[in-house]
Short mmCIF file of C-alpha atoms in Angstrom, two decimals:
data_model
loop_
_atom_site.label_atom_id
_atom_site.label_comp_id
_atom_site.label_asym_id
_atom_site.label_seq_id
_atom_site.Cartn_x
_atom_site.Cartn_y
_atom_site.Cartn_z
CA UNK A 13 -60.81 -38.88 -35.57
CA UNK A 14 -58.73 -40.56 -32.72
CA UNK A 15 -58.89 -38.38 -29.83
CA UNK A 16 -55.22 -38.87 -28.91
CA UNK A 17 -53.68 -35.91 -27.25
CA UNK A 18 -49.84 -36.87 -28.14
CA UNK A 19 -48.13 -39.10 -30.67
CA UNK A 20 -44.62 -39.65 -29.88
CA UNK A 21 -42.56 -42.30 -31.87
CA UNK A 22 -39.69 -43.28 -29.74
CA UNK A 23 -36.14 -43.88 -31.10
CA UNK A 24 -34.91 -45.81 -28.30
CA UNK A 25 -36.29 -48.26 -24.99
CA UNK A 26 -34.36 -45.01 -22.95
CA UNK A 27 -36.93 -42.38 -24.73
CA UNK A 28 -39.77 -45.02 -24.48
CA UNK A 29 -39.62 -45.58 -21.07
CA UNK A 30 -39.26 -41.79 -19.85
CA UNK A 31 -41.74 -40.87 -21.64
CA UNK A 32 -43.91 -43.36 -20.28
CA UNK A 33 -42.68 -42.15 -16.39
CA UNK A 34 -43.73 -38.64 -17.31
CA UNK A 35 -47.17 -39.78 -18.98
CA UNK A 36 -49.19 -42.00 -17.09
CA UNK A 37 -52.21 -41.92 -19.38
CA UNK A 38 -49.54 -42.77 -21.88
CA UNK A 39 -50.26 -46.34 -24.35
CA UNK A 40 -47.80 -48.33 -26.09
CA UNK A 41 -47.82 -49.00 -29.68
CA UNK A 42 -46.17 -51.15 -31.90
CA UNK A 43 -48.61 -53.45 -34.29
CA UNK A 44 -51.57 -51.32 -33.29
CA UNK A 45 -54.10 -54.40 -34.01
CA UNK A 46 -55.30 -54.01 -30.23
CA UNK A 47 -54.70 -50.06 -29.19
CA UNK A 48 -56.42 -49.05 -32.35
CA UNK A 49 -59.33 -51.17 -31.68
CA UNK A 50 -59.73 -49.05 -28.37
CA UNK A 51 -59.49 -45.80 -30.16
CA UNK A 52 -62.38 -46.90 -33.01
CA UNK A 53 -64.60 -47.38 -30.31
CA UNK A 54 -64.14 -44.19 -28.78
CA UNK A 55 -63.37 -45.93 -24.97
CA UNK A 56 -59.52 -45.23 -24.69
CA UNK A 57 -58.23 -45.58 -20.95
CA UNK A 58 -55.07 -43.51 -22.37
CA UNK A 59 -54.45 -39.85 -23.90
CA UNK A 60 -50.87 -40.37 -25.16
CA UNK A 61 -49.47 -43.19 -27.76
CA UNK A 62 -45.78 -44.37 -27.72
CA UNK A 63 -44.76 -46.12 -30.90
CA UNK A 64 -42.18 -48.39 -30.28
CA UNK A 65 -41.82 -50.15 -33.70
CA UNK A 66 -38.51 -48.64 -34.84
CA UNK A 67 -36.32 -49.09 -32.15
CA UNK A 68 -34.19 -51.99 -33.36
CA UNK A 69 -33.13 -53.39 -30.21
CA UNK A 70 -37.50 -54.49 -29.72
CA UNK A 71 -36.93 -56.09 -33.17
CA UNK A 72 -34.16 -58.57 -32.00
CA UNK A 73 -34.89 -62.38 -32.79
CA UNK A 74 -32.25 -64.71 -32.12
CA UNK A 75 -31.14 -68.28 -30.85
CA UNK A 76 -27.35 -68.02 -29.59
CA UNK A 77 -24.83 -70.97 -29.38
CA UNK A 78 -26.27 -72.33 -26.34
CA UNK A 79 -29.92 -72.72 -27.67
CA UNK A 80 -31.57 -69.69 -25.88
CA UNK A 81 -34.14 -68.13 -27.71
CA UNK A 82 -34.53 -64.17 -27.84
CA UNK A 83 -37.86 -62.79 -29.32
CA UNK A 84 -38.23 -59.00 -29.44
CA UNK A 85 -41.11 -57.47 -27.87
CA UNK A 86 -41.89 -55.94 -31.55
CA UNK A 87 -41.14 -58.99 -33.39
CA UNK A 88 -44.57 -60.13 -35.48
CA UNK A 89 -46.28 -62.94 -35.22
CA UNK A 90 -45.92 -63.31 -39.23
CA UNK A 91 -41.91 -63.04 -38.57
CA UNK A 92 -42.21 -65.60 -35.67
CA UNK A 93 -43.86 -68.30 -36.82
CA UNK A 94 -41.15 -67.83 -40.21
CA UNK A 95 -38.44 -68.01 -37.86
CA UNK A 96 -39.12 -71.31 -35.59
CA UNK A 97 -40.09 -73.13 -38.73
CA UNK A 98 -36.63 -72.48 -39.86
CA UNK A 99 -34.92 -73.28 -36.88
CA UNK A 100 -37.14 -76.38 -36.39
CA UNK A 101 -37.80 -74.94 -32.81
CA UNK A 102 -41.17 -74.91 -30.35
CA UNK A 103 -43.86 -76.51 -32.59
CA UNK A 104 -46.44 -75.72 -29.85
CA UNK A 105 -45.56 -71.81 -30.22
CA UNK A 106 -45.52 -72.39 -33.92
CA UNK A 107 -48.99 -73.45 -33.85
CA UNK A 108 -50.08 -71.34 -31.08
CA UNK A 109 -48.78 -68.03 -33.20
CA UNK A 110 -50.67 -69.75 -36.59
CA UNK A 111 -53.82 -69.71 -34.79
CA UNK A 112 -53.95 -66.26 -34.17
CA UNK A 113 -56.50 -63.77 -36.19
CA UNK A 114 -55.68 -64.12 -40.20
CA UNK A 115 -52.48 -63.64 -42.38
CA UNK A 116 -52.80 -59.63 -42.21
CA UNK A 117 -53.28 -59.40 -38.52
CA UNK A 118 -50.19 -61.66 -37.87
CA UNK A 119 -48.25 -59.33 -40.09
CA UNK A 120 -48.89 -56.61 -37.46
CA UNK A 121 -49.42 -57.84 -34.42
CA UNK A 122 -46.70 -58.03 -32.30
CA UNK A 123 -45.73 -60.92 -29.57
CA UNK A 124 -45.23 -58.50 -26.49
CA UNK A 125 -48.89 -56.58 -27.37
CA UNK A 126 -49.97 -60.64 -27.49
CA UNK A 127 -48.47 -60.75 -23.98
CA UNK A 128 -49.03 -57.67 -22.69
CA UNK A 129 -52.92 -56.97 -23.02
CA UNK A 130 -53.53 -59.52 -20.39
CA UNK A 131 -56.23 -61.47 -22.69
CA UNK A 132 -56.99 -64.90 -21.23
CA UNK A 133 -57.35 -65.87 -24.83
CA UNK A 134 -53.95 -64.84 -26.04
CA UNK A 135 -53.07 -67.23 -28.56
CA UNK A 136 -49.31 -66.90 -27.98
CA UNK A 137 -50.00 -67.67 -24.24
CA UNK A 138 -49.96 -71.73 -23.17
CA UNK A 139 -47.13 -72.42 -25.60
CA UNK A 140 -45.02 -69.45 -24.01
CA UNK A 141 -46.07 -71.12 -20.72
CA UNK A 142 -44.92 -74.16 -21.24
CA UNK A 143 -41.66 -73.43 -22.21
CA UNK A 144 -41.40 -71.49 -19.04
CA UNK A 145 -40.47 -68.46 -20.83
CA UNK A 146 -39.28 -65.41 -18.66
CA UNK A 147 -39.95 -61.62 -19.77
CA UNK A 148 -37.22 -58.73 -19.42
CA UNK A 149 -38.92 -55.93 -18.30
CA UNK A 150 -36.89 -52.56 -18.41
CA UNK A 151 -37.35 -48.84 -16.66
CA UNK A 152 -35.65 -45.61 -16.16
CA UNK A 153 -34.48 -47.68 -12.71
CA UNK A 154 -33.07 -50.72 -15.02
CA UNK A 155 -34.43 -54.35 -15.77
CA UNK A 156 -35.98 -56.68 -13.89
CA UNK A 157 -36.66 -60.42 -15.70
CA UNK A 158 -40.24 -61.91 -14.74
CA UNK A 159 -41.32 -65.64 -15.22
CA UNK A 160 -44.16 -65.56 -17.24
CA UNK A 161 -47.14 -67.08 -14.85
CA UNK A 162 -46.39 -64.81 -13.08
CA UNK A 163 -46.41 -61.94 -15.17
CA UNK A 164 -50.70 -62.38 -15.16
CA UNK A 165 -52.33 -60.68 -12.32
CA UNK A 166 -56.13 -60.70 -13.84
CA UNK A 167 -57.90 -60.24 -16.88
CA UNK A 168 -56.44 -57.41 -18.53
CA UNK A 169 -54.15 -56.91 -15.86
CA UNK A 170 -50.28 -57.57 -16.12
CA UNK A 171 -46.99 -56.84 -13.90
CA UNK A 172 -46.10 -53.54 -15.47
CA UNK A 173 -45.34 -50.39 -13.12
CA UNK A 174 -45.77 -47.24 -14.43
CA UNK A 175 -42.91 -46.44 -16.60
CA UNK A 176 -42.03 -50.03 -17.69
CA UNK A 177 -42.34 -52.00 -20.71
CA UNK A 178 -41.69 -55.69 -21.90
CA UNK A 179 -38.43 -55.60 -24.00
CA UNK A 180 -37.81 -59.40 -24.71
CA UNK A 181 -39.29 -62.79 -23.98
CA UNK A 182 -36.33 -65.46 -23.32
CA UNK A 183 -36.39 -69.58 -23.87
CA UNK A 184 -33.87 -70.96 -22.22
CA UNK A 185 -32.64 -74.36 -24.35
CA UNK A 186 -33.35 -76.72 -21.01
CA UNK A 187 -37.03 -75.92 -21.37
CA UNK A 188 -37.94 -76.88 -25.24
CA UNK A 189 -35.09 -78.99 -26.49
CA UNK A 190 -35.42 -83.01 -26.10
CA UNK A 191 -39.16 -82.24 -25.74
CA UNK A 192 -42.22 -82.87 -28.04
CA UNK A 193 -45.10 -79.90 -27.70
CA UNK A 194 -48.41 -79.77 -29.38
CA UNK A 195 -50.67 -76.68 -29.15
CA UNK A 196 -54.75 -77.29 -29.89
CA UNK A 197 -57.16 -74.30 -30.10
CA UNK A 198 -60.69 -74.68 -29.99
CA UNK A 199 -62.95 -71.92 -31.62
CA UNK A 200 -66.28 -71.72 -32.76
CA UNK A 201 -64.20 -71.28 -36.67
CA UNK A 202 -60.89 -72.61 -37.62
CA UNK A 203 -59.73 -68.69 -38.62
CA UNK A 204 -60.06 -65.80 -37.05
CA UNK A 205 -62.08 -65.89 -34.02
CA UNK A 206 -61.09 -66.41 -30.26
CA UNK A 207 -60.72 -69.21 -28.45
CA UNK A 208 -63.23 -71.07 -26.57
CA UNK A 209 -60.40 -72.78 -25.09
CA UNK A 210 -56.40 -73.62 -25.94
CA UNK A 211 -54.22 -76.12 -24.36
CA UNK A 212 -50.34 -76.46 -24.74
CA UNK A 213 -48.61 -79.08 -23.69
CA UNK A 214 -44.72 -79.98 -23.61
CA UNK A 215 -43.33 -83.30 -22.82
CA UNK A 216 -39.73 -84.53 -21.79
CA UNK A 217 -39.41 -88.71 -21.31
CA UNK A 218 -36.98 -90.15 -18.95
CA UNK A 219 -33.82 -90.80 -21.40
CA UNK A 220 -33.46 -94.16 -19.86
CA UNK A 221 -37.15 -95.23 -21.18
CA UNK A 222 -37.30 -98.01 -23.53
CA UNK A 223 -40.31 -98.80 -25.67
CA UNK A 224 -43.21 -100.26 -24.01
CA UNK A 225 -41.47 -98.76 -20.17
CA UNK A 226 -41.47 -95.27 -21.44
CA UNK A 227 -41.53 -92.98 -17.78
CA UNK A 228 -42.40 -89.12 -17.93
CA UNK A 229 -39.68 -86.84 -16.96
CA UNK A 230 -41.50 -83.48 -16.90
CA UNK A 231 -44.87 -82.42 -18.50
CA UNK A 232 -46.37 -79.24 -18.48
CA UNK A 233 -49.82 -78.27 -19.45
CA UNK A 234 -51.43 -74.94 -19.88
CA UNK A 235 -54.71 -73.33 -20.73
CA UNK A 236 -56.01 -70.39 -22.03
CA UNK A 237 -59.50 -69.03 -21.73
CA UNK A 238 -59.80 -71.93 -18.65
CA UNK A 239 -59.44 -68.96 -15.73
CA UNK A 240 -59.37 -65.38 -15.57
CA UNK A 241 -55.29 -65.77 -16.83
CA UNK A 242 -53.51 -68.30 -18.76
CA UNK A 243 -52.79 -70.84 -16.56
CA UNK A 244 -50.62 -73.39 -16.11
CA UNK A 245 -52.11 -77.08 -14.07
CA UNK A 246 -49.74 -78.21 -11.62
CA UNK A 247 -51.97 -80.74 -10.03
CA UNK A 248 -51.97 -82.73 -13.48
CA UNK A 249 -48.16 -81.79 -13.71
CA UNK A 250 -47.59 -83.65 -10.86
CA UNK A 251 -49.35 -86.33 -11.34
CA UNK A 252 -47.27 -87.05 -14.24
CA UNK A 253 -43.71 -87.30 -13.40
CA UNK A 254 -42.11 -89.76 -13.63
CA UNK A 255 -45.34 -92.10 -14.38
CA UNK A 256 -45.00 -94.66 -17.25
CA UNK A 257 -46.85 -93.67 -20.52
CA UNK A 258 -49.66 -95.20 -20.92
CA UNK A 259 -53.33 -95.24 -21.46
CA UNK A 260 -54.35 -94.54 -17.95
CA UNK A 261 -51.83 -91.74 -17.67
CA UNK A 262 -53.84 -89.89 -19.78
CA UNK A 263 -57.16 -90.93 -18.23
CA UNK A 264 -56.12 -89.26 -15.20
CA UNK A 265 -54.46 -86.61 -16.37
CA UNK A 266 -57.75 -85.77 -17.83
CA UNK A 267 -59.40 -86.57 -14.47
CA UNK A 268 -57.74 -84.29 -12.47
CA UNK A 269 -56.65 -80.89 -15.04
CA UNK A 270 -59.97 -78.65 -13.84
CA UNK A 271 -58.14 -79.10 -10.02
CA UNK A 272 -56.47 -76.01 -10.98
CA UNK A 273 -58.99 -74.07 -13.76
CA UNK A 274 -62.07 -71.95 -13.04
CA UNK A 275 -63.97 -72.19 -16.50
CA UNK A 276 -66.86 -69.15 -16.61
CA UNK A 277 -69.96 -69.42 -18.57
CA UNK A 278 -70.02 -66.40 -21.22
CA UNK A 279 -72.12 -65.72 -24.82
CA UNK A 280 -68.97 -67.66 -26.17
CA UNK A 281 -69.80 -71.40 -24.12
CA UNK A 282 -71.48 -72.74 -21.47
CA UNK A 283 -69.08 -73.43 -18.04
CA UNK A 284 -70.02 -77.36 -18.69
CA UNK A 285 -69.71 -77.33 -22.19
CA UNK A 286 -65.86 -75.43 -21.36
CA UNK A 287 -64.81 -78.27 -18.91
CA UNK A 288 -65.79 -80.88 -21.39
CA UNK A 289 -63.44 -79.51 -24.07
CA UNK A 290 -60.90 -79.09 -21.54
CA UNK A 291 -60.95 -82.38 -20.50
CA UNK A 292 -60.75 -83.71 -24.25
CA UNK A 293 -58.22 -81.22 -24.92
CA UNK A 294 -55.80 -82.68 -22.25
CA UNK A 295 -56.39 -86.16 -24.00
CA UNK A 296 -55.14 -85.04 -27.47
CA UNK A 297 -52.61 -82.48 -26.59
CA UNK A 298 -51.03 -84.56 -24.13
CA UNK A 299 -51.58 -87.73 -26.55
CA UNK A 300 -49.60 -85.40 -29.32
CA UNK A 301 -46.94 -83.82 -26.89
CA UNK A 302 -45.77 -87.46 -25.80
CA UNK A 303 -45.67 -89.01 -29.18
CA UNK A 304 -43.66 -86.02 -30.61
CA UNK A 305 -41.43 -86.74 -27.86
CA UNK A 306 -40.94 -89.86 -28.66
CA UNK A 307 -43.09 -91.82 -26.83
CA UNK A 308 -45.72 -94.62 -28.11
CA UNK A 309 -49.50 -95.22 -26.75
#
């Protein structure tokens, strides 16, 4: 038996978010593959459970006529991944959203419970990153939108105020189209499990490159399970703009990406072992990223 003290299934993000003013001890629910979890084991930091999954205006997943992309906080992972590969859109968040748990667990889990349980290891994460997506975030005072890094405060810990939940996650068309992404996750098993470490990685060439003088316009890297958030590695970011693609563009870019990680030791890997799979992981995403973007090494 779940001890829950209220169930209340919300009809609208009005109803959801005053009942979560009124309840502090209140939980969200939508796919359940997380907040049910918490209730098995008996160790629930709430009393009250909000289910959001009917209210349509969660469910919304669109790309309008300019090329933004609108994912509903309730939109599966299952639903996702179907609706990229059909639009041809964000391979790295295609393969970001494959990687995570099996077929049936995608079919319930939701992208904003992805987001919003502040795992380090959310599979969802570095892609989202990397396409600098930006979260709406609504409450009884109104919305606010929030870029993504910085919507991560700590393990566990995200920008939500009492009374607030994530309604959408936005991609605006400047930050995925003419690019080339790749998305690597490194687990113990292929299915599944959590990663030991993820890397993202999306890559934009100067359009005035020619083969063999290629030039980087704008890369962006990202990590999860690297630091106590997903994180993003400006220092290697840097590094890389407007640098011609090469071989020892990559060397350093593998160099210099722990400038800006803090790797743990855990049961799961060693710190040293960590940074060595970050490193290689910079060389083949970034390797990937380019060459889907056109570029040749």
């Amino acid at each position: 038996m779940f001890s829950v003290e209220q169930y209340f299934k919300a009809d609208s993000i009005d109803s959801a978010c005053a009942y979560l003013a009124e309840h502090s001890d209140a939980r969200l629910i939508a796919g359940g593959t997380d907040v049910l979890i918490r209730l098995r084991e008996g160790k629930p930091e709430f009393r009250h459970l909000v289910d959001i999954q009917s209210i349509d205006a969660l469910q919304q997943l669109t790309v309008d006529s300019e090329g933004r992309i609108t994912i509903g906080a309730s939109v599966t992972i299952s639903r996702l991944i179907q609706f990229l590969k059909q639009q041809k859109l964000c391979k790295s968040l295609i393969e970001g959203a494959s990687s995570l748990g099996g077929p049936q667990v995608r079919n319930m889990a939701t992208v904003g419970g992805n987001i919003c349980n502040g795992a380090p290891s959310a599979d969802t994460a570095a892609p989202l990153l990397t396409y600098n997506a930006e979260l709406t975030i609504q409450s009884q005072q109104g919305a606010r939108v929030v870029p993504m890094e910085s919507f991560y405060q700590g393990p566990g810990k995200v920008d939500l105020k009492p009374g607030e939940l994530v309604t959408a996650i936005t991609i605006n068309p400047e930050q995925y189209q003419n690019t080339g992404s790749h998305f690597y996750k490194y687990a113990m098993r292929k299915a599944m499990d959590i990663a030991t470490i993820g890397c993202a990685a999306s890559c934009e060439l100067e359009s005035s490159s020619t083969p063999g003088k290629q030039r980087v316009k704008e890369l962006r890297i990202a990590y999860t399970v690297a630091a106590p958030v997903p994180k993003r590695c400006r220092t290697a970011e840097g590094l890389a703009k407007h640098r011609t693609v090469d071989a020892s563009l990559i060397d350093e870019l593998a160099a210099v990406v722990l400038e800006d990680l803090s790797p743990r030791n855990s049961w799961r890997a060693a710190k040293d072992f960590r940074e060595h799979i970050i490193r290689t992981l910079a060389r083949r995403v970034v390797t990937e990223a380019i060459t889907r973007a056109g570029g040749e090494l």
